[in-house]
Short mmCIF file of C-alpha atoms in Angstrom, two decimals:
data_model
loop_
_atom_site.label_atom_id
_atom_site.label_comp_id
_atom_site.label_asym_id
_atom_site.label_seq_id
_atom_site.Cartn_x
_atom_site.Cartn_y
_atom_site.Cartn_z
CA MET A 1 195.32 110.27 41.89
CA GLY A 2 193.01 110.30 44.94
CA ARG A 3 189.57 111.81 45.14
CA SER A 4 188.93 114.67 47.41
CA VAL A 5 186.29 114.22 50.13
CA GLY A 6 183.90 116.48 48.32
CA SER A 7 183.96 114.50 45.10
CA MET A 8 183.43 111.05 46.69
CA ALA A 9 180.25 109.26 45.61
CA ARG A 10 177.74 109.16 48.43
CA ALA A 11 175.00 106.62 49.03
CA PRO A 12 171.58 108.10 48.50
CA LEU A 13 169.59 108.80 51.62
CA VAL A 14 166.88 106.22 52.25
CA VAL A 15 163.61 107.49 53.56
CA PRO A 16 161.09 105.36 55.54
CA GLY A 17 158.78 104.91 52.62
CA GLU A 18 161.66 103.59 50.49
CA ILE A 19 162.62 101.23 53.29
CA ALA A 20 159.14 99.79 53.32
CA ARG A 21 159.18 99.31 49.50
CA LEU A 22 162.58 97.63 49.64
CA TYR A 23 161.45 95.38 52.46
CA ASP A 24 158.35 94.41 50.51
CA LYS A 25 160.59 93.28 47.59
CA LEU A 26 162.55 90.86 49.78
CA SER A 27 161.85 87.15 49.78
CA ALA A 28 160.15 85.70 52.87
CA GLU A 29 163.42 84.16 54.00
CA ASP A 30 165.24 87.49 53.67
CA ARG A 31 162.45 89.27 55.52
CA GLU A 32 162.89 86.78 58.44
CA ASP A 33 166.62 87.56 58.46
CA VAL A 34 165.93 91.31 58.45
CA ASP A 35 163.30 90.88 61.27
CA LEU A 36 165.71 88.80 63.31
CA LEU A 37 168.53 91.32 62.84
CA GLU A 38 166.20 94.14 63.85
CA LYS A 39 165.14 92.24 66.96
CA GLU A 40 168.77 91.52 67.90
CA LEU A 41 169.65 95.18 67.45
CA THR A 42 166.73 96.27 69.56
CA LEU A 43 167.57 93.76 72.29
CA ASP A 44 171.25 94.89 72.19
CA GLN A 45 170.17 98.51 72.58
CA LEU A 46 167.81 97.57 75.47
CA SER A 47 170.49 95.57 77.18
CA LYS A 48 172.71 98.68 77.27
CA THR A 49 170.00 100.79 78.84
CA ASN A 50 167.86 98.32 80.86
CA PRO A 51 169.47 97.02 84.03
CA PHE A 52 166.92 94.14 84.24
CA THR A 53 168.14 92.16 81.23
CA PHE A 54 169.44 89.45 83.57
CA VAL A 55 165.85 88.19 83.69
CA ASP A 56 166.38 86.60 80.23
CA SER A 57 169.64 84.90 81.22
CA ASP A 58 170.02 81.10 81.69
CA CYS A 59 171.46 81.78 85.09
CA PHE A 60 168.33 83.52 86.32
CA SER A 61 166.10 80.87 84.75
CA CYS A 62 168.12 78.18 86.59
CA LEU A 63 167.82 80.06 89.86
CA SER A 64 164.05 80.35 89.35
CA ALA A 65 163.84 76.62 88.65
CA VAL A 66 165.85 75.81 91.80
CA VAL A 67 163.49 78.00 93.89
CA VAL A 68 160.42 76.30 92.41
CA ILE A 69 161.81 72.87 93.09
CA ALA A 70 162.92 73.79 96.64
CA ASN A 71 159.41 75.22 97.15
CA LEU A 72 157.90 71.96 96.07
CA PHE A 73 160.15 70.04 98.46
CA THR A 74 159.15 72.39 101.29
CA MET A 75 155.47 71.86 100.45
CA PHE A 76 156.00 68.12 100.82
CA LEU A 77 157.65 68.60 104.13
CA GLU A 78 154.78 70.84 105.28
CA VAL A 79 152.38 67.94 104.85
CA LEU A 80 154.52 65.90 107.33
CA HIS A 81 155.18 68.87 109.68
CA PRO A 82 152.24 71.32 109.20
CA HIS A 83 153.21 73.72 112.06
CA ASN A 84 156.99 73.93 111.50
CA SER A 85 158.05 77.60 111.80
CA VAL A 86 161.18 77.04 109.64
CA LEU A 87 159.06 75.77 106.81
CA ASN A 88 156.65 78.69 107.28
CA THR A 89 159.63 81.10 107.03
CA LEU A 90 160.85 79.35 103.86
CA ASP A 91 157.36 79.86 102.39
CA GLN A 92 157.71 83.55 103.06
CA VAL A 93 161.10 83.61 101.37
CA TYR A 94 159.79 81.75 98.32
CA LEU A 95 156.89 84.19 98.03
CA CYS A 96 159.28 87.20 98.23
CA PHE A 97 161.36 85.67 95.48
CA TYR A 98 158.31 85.13 93.28
CA ILE A 99 157.25 88.76 93.86
CA PHE A 100 160.79 89.91 93.03
CA GLU A 101 160.82 87.71 89.91
CA LEU A 102 157.53 89.15 88.59
CA THR A 103 158.62 92.69 89.44
CA VAL A 104 161.94 92.53 87.57
CA ARG A 105 160.38 90.73 84.70
CA TYR A 106 157.80 93.51 84.39
CA LEU A 107 160.54 96.16 84.76
CA HIS A 108 162.44 94.49 81.98
CA LYS A 109 159.68 93.70 79.50
CA GLY A 110 156.98 96.18 80.52
CA GLN A 111 153.49 95.52 79.13
CA GLN A 112 155.05 92.99 76.75
CA MET A 113 155.23 90.69 79.73
CA LEU A 114 151.46 90.36 79.91
CA PHE A 115 150.39 91.26 76.42
CA GLY A 116 153.23 90.00 74.25
CA GLY A 117 153.56 86.53 72.70
CA CYS A 118 150.62 84.34 73.73
CA SER A 119 152.61 81.43 75.23
CA GLU A 120 154.84 83.65 77.35
CA ALA A 121 152.06 85.97 78.37
CA TRP A 122 149.92 83.02 79.45
CA TRP A 123 152.61 81.81 81.85
CA ASN A 124 153.04 85.31 83.23
CA TRP A 125 149.34 85.73 83.82
CA MET A 126 149.32 82.34 85.60
CA ASP A 127 152.33 83.30 87.71
CA LEU A 128 150.63 86.63 88.60
CA PHE A 129 147.48 84.78 89.63
CA VAL A 130 149.34 82.20 91.72
CA VAL A 131 151.45 84.83 93.47
CA GLY A 132 148.42 87.02 94.10
CA VAL A 133 146.50 84.11 95.70
CA ALA A 134 149.64 83.20 97.76
CA ILE A 135 149.84 86.83 98.96
CA VAL A 136 146.19 86.58 100.16
CA ASP A 137 146.85 83.18 101.76
CA GLN A 138 150.15 83.89 103.50
CA TRP A 139 149.88 87.59 104.33
CA CYS A 140 146.34 89.02 104.10
CA LEU A 141 144.36 86.24 105.81
CA PRO A 142 146.78 85.94 108.74
CA LEU A 143 146.67 89.70 109.16
CA LEU A 144 142.88 89.72 109.06
CA CYS A 145 142.84 86.87 111.62
CA GLU A 146 145.25 88.83 113.82
CA VAL A 147 143.08 91.93 113.94
CA GLY A 148 139.92 89.80 114.41
CA LEU A 149 138.19 90.49 111.15
CA VAL A 150 138.43 86.81 110.11
CA ARG A 151 138.21 83.81 112.36
CA MET A 152 140.03 80.61 111.35
CA ASP A 153 140.82 77.43 113.18
CA LYS A 154 144.51 76.69 113.65
CA ASN A 155 144.09 73.35 111.85
CA SER A 156 142.11 74.72 108.87
CA GLN A 157 143.76 75.17 105.53
CA SER A 158 142.98 78.77 104.59
CA LEU A 159 143.29 78.30 100.84
CA ALA A 160 144.48 74.69 100.41
CA PHE A 161 144.23 74.94 96.62
CA VAL A 162 147.09 77.53 96.70
CA ARG A 163 149.49 74.60 97.20
CA VAL A 164 148.14 72.93 94.12
CA LEU A 165 148.37 76.21 92.13
CA ARG A 166 152.07 76.47 93.08
CA LEU A 167 152.59 73.15 91.38
CA LEU A 168 151.60 74.88 88.10
CA ARG A 169 154.84 76.80 88.33
CA LEU A 170 156.58 73.41 88.07
CA LEU A 171 154.94 72.90 84.70
CA ARG A 172 156.71 75.94 83.43
CA LEU A 173 160.03 74.17 83.93
CA LEU A 174 159.07 71.37 81.57
#
């Protein structure tokens, strides 16, 4: 008739050393499949515990692209209207978004953001540099001027190349 629970055949326990030996016996294609499955399982576990997984979503990528393009359009308008307070306010909003984006990306990926895959890490380092320079340009220099530590003419461009650096973010969209 039926087997009792105690007499059922059990799979042998697999220890880490055995796993490594079994993995080594797999073909290259099977190893890729195992690696992909392991990555998917890890990402699935992270998505259940990490509230910042939205950073990897298409929706967030589209939002970031829209902000970069809107920022580019605002930069063009600033050439025509250099002392427009609305455009200056928009610049502050864009910078806040970029800081938010970098922060949540770091909270989601940790050090992997800056030291992970070369192509992604390169863009993240570039973003970090551009945002850092923008913080100096938009917040630190005006504050230093306000307290009298730095003197700048109203018509001077404090760090004109910051505008060019922001264009690099557009390259990321391509």
